[in-house]
PDB file of C-alpha atoms in Angstrom:
ATOM      1  CA  MET T   1     142.284 101.552 128.359  1.00  0.00           C
ATOM      2  CA  LEU T   2     140.921  98.148 127.440  1.00  0.00           C
ATOM      3  CA  GLU T   3     142.104  95.491 129.902  1.00  0.00           C
ATOM      4  CA  VAL T   4     141.518  91.776 129.489  1.00  0.00           C
ATOM      5  CA  ASN T   5     142.802  88.799 131.453  1.00  0.00           C
ATOM      6  CA  THR T   6     144.197  86.527 128.731  1.00  0.00           C
ATOM      7  CA  PRO T   7     144.984  86.817 125.011  1.00  0.00           C
ATOM      8  CA  TYR T   8     141.924  84.648 124.336  1.00  0.00           C
ATOM      9  CA  ASP T   9     139.687  87.362 125.805  1.00  0.00           C
ATOM     10  CA  LEU T  10     140.407  89.584 122.788  1.00  0.00           C
ATOM     11  CA  GLU T  11     138.331  87.526 120.334  1.00  0.00           C
ATOM     12  CA  PRO T  12     135.058  89.474 120.905  1.00  0.00           C
ATOM     13  CA  TYR T  13     136.837  92.695 119.890  1.00  0.00           C
ATOM     14  CA  VAL T  14     137.469  91.695 116.257  1.00  0.00           C
ATOM     15  CA  GLY T  15     136.294  94.508 113.997  1.00  0.00           C
ATOM     16  CA  LYS T  16     136.134  97.013 116.840  1.00  0.00           C
ATOM     17  CA  LEU T  17     138.113 100.093 117.782  1.00  0.00           C
ATOM     18  CA  LEU T  18     140.197  99.087 120.792  1.00  0.00           C
ATOM     19  CA  GLY T  19     140.923 102.688 121.652  1.00  0.00           C
ATOM     20  CA  THR T  20     143.070 105.755 121.154  1.00  0.00           C
ATOM     21  CA  SER T  21     146.432 106.503 122.775  1.00  0.00           C
ATOM     22  CA  ASP T  22     147.503 109.660 124.529  1.00  0.00           C
ATOM     23  CA  TRP T  23     149.178 112.376 122.470  1.00  0.00           C
ATOM     24  CA  LEU T  24     152.957 112.200 121.992  1.00  0.00           C
ATOM     25  CA  GLU T  25     155.043 115.181 120.885  1.00  0.00           C
ATOM     26  CA  ILE T  26     157.685 114.383 118.298  1.00  0.00           C
ATOM     27  CA  ASP T  27     160.660 116.593 119.140  1.00  0.00           C
ATOM     28  CA  GLN T  28     164.028 117.005 117.452  1.00  0.00           C
ATOM     29  CA  ALA T  29     165.805 114.982 120.139  1.00  0.00           C
ATOM     30  CA  ARG T  30     163.652 111.917 119.320  1.00  0.00           C
ATOM     31  CA  ILE T  31     164.180 112.423 115.572  1.00  0.00           C
ATOM     32  CA  ASP T  32     167.944 112.792 116.042  1.00  0.00           C
ATOM     33  CA  ALA T  33     168.131 109.702 118.253  1.00  0.00           C
ATOM     34  CA  PHE T  34     166.262 107.663 115.641  1.00  0.00           C
ATOM     35  CA  ALA T  35     168.578 108.973 112.917  1.00  0.00           C
ATOM     36  CA  GLN T  36     171.575 107.875 114.974  1.00  0.00           C
ATOM     37  CA  VAL T  37     170.377 104.333 115.656  1.00  0.00           C
ATOM     38  CA  SER T  38     168.920 103.763 112.166  1.00  0.00           C
ATOM     39  CA  GLY T  39     171.716 105.400 110.201  1.00  0.00           C
ATOM     40  CA  ASP T  40     169.145 107.464 108.281  1.00  0.00           C
ATOM     41  CA  ASP T  41     170.583 110.959 108.600  1.00  0.00           C
ATOM     42  CA  ASN T  42     168.863 112.476 105.556  1.00  0.00           C
ATOM     43  CA  TRP T  43     168.900 116.255 105.960  1.00  0.00           C
ATOM     44  CA  ILE T  44     165.071 116.459 105.968  1.00  0.00           C
ATOM     45  CA  HIS T  45     165.226 114.806 109.390  1.00  0.00           C
ATOM     46  CA  VAL T  46     168.302 116.282 111.060  1.00  0.00           C
ATOM     47  CA  ASP T  47     169.283 119.616 109.454  1.00  0.00           C
ATOM     48  CA  VAL T  48     167.097 122.161 111.256  1.00  0.00           C
ATOM     49  CA  GLU T  49     168.528 125.197 109.444  1.00  0.00           C
ATOM     50  CA  ARG T  50     168.209 123.720 105.962  1.00  0.00           C
ATOM     51  CA  ALA T  51     164.683 122.518 106.748  1.00  0.00           C
ATOM     52  CA  ARG T  52     163.794 126.050 107.850  1.00  0.00           C
ATOM     53  CA  ARG T  53     164.868 127.297 104.394  1.00  0.00           C
ATOM     54  CA  GLU T  54     163.775 124.483 102.100  1.00  0.00           C
ATOM     55  CA  LEU T  55     160.919 122.390 103.507  1.00  0.00           C
ATOM     56  CA  PRO T  56     157.231 123.308 103.440  1.00  0.00           C
ATOM     57  CA  GLY T  57     156.431 124.484 106.952  1.00  0.00           C
ATOM     58  CA  GLY T  58     160.116 125.150 107.653  1.00  0.00           C
ATOM     59  CA  LYS T  59     160.574 122.216 110.039  1.00  0.00           C
ATOM     60  CA  THR T  60     162.349 118.874 109.923  1.00  0.00           C
ATOM     61  CA  ILE T  61     160.151 115.827 109.559  1.00  0.00           C
ATOM     62  CA  ALA T  62     160.187 112.563 111.457  1.00  0.00           C
ATOM     63  CA  HIS T  63     161.258 109.380 109.717  1.00  0.00           C
ATOM     64  CA  GLY T  64     158.329 107.292 108.532  1.00  0.00           C
ATOM     65  CA  MET T  65     159.946 104.301 110.216  1.00  0.00           C
ATOM     66  CA  LEU T  66     160.084 106.266 113.492  1.00  0.00           C
ATOM     67  CA  THR T  67     156.338 106.774 113.217  1.00  0.00           C
ATOM     68  CA  LEU T  68     155.832 103.062 112.552  1.00  0.00           C
ATOM     69  CA  SER T  69     158.110 102.099 115.450  1.00  0.00           C
ATOM     70  CA  LEU T  70     155.942 104.114 117.862  1.00  0.00           C
ATOM     71  CA  VAL T  71     152.945 101.826 117.235  1.00  0.00           C
ATOM     72  CA  THR T  72     154.164  99.453 119.966  1.00  0.00           C
ATOM     73  CA  TYR T  73     154.796 102.257 122.479  1.00  0.00           C
ATOM     74  CA  LEU T  74     151.489 104.007 121.861  1.00  0.00           C
ATOM     75  CA  GLY T  75     149.605 100.713 121.608  1.00  0.00           C
ATOM     76  CA  ALA T  76     150.520 100.025 125.239  1.00  0.00           C
ATOM     77  CA  ASP T  77     148.191 102.944 126.143  1.00  0.00           C
ATOM     78  CA  ILE T  78     145.290 101.251 124.386  1.00  0.00           C
ATOM     79  CA  CYS T  79     145.127  97.601 125.416  1.00  0.00           C
ATOM     80  CA  ARG T  80     146.620  95.531 128.219  1.00  0.00           C
ATOM     81  CA  VAL T  81     146.506  91.757 128.635  1.00  0.00           C
ATOM     82  CA  ARG T  82     147.094  91.012 132.330  1.00  0.00           C
ATOM     83  CA  GLU T  83     147.970  87.315 132.085  1.00  0.00           C
ATOM     84  CA  ARG T  84     150.229  86.574 129.159  1.00  0.00           C
ATOM     85  CA  ALA T  85     153.566  84.884 128.745  1.00  0.00           C
ATOM     86  CA  ARG T  86     155.036  87.018 125.966  1.00  0.00           C
ATOM     87  CA  GLY T  87     154.200  89.058 122.918  1.00  0.00           C
ATOM     88  CA  ILE T  88     156.159  89.055 119.671  1.00  0.00           C
ATOM     89  CA  ASN T  89     156.084  91.427 116.699  1.00  0.00           C
ATOM     90  CA  TYR T  90     155.229  89.146 113.760  1.00  0.00           C
ATOM     91  CA  GLY T  91     155.254  91.736 110.982  1.00  0.00           C
ATOM     92  CA  SER T  92     153.468  94.498 109.138  1.00  0.00           C
ATOM     93  CA  ASN T  93     151.202  94.715 106.104  1.00  0.00           C
ATOM     94  CA  LYS T  94     150.000  97.628 104.002  1.00  0.00           C
ATOM     95  CA  VAL T  95     152.151 100.309 105.628  1.00  0.00           C
ATOM     96  CA  ARG T  96     151.607 103.767 104.149  1.00  0.00           C
ATOM     97  CA  PHE T  97     153.059 107.107 105.268  1.00  0.00           C
ATOM     98  CA  THR T  98     150.340 109.495 104.111  1.00  0.00           C
ATOM     99  CA  ALA T  99     151.367 112.812 105.711  1.00  0.00           C
ATOM    100  CA  PRO T 100     154.664 114.099 107.124  1.00  0.00           C
ATOM    101  CA  VAL T 101     155.089 114.456 110.889  1.00  0.00           C
ATOM    102  CA  GLN T 102     156.825 117.781 111.406  1.00  0.00           C
ATOM    103  CA  CYS T 103     159.086 118.339 114.368  1.00  0.00           C
ATOM    104  CA  GLY T 104     156.987 119.609 117.267  1.00  0.00           C
ATOM    105  CA  ALA T 105     153.806 117.895 116.062  1.00  0.00           C
ATOM    106  CA  ARG T 106     151.753 115.700 118.359  1.00  0.00           C
ATOM    107  CA  ILE T 107     150.605 112.275 117.212  1.00  0.00           C
ATOM    108  CA  ARG T 108     148.316 109.604 118.619  1.00  0.00           C
ATOM    109  CA  LEU T 109     147.342 106.095 117.629  1.00  0.00           C
ATOM    110  CA  HIS T 110     143.863 104.758 116.867  1.00  0.00           C
ATOM    111  CA  ARG T 111     143.873 100.950 116.922  1.00  0.00           C
ATOM    112  CA  THR T 112     141.355  98.314 115.845  1.00  0.00           C
ATOM    113  CA  LEU T 113     141.559  94.543 116.060  1.00  0.00           C
ATOM    114  CA  GLU T 114     141.147  93.314 112.485  1.00  0.00           C
ATOM    115  CA  ARG T 115     141.792  89.571 112.878  1.00  0.00           C
ATOM    116  CA  TYR T 116     142.121  87.011 115.664  1.00  0.00           C
ATOM    117  CA  GLU T 117     143.673  83.646 114.812  1.00  0.00           C
ATOM    118  CA  PRO T 118     144.397  80.914 117.370  1.00  0.00           C
ATOM    119  CA  VAL T 119     147.923  79.469 117.204  1.00  0.00           C
ATOM    120  CA  GLU T 120     149.569  76.856 119.374  1.00  0.00           C
ATOM    121  CA  GLY T 121     149.764  78.351 122.870  1.00  0.00           C
ATOM    122  CA  GLY T 122     148.245  81.713 121.986  1.00  0.00           C
ATOM    123  CA  VAL T 123     146.837  83.945 119.269  1.00  0.00           C
ATOM    124  CA  ARG T 124     147.953  85.870 116.200  1.00  0.00           C
ATOM    125  CA  LEU T 125     146.429  89.338 116.259  1.00  0.00           C
ATOM    126  CA  THR T 126     146.210  91.650 113.263  1.00  0.00           C
ATOM    127  CA  PHE T 127     145.722  95.296 114.168  1.00  0.00           C
ATOM    128  CA  GLY T 128     144.616  98.224 112.048  1.00  0.00           C
ATOM    129  CA  ASN T 129     146.610 101.286 113.072  1.00  0.00           C
ATOM    130  CA  ARG T 130     145.980 104.904 112.151  1.00  0.00           C
ATOM    131  CA  MET T 131     148.454 107.503 113.411  1.00  0.00           C
ATOM    132  CA  GLU T 132     146.770 110.881 113.710  1.00  0.00           C
ATOM    133  CA  ILE T 133     148.615 114.224 113.646  1.00  0.00           C
ATOM    134  CA  GLU T 134     146.976 116.868 115.813  1.00  0.00           C
ATOM    135  CA  GLY T 135     145.269 119.473 113.618  1.00  0.00           C
ATOM    136  CA  VAL T 136     145.981 117.643 110.337  1.00  0.00           C
ATOM    137  CA  GLU T 137     143.197 116.002 108.354  1.00  0.00           C
ATOM    138  CA  ARG T 138     145.267 113.209 106.777  1.00  0.00           C
ATOM    139  CA  PRO T 139     146.796 110.609 109.068  1.00  0.00           C
ATOM    140  CA  ALA T 140     150.582 110.378 109.301  1.00  0.00           C
ATOM    141  CA  MET T 141     150.444 106.648 108.762  1.00  0.00           C
ATOM    142  CA  VAL T 142     148.091 103.746 108.250  1.00  0.00           C
ATOM    143  CA  ALA T 143     149.398 100.241 108.829  1.00  0.00           C
ATOM    144  CA  GLU T 144     148.318  96.732 109.526  1.00  0.00           C
ATOM    145  CA  THR T 145     150.557  95.093 112.139  1.00  0.00           C
ATOM    146  CA  ILE T 146     150.612  91.501 113.306  1.00  0.00           C
ATOM    147  CA  SER T 147     151.521  90.283 116.796  1.00  0.00           C
ATOM    148  CA  LEU T 148     151.785  86.890 118.394  1.00  0.00           C
ATOM    149  CA  MET T 149     150.622  86.771 121.992  1.00  0.00           C
ATOM    150  CA  TYR T 150     151.093  83.686 124.123  1.00  0.00           C
ATOM    151  CA  ALA T 151     149.110  82.609 127.163  1.00  0.00           C
ATOM    152  CA  LYS T 152     150.871  81.914 130.438  1.00  0.00           C
ATOM    153  CA  GLY T 153     152.319  78.431 130.573  1.00  0.00           C
ATOM    154  CA  HIS T 154     153.321  78.443 126.875  1.00  0.00           C
TER     155      HIS T 154
END
């Protein structure tokens, strides 16, 4: 894991791979919970029996937005800023879901720092994110995400 003291210490990492997260298994309980909170209960996500009959591979698939939402969780395995006031999700660019994540699959995040922009009291960081599926050539997702990170005292 990359550890730095302040948000300003990330500037030298622009254009570099920050690291890779641990593997995370995507089980049906996680998919079902996401369906419940998002209201997206499309059968391809929640109907195990129908998926067994009708989907390639015979398994339900995770919501693309579930995969995107895990960027924050898995990103915490990659980089830690010890002295910061707060971090805020600023948005996403260029999000693409390029391969389905089947129930039972394991995923992990590869993250690079694409841009570093000073803002009042902190920095705006643009990350390149690639979500890998174990044993699958194509990534599940590629996305550019933007975060604001503030230094202590701001």
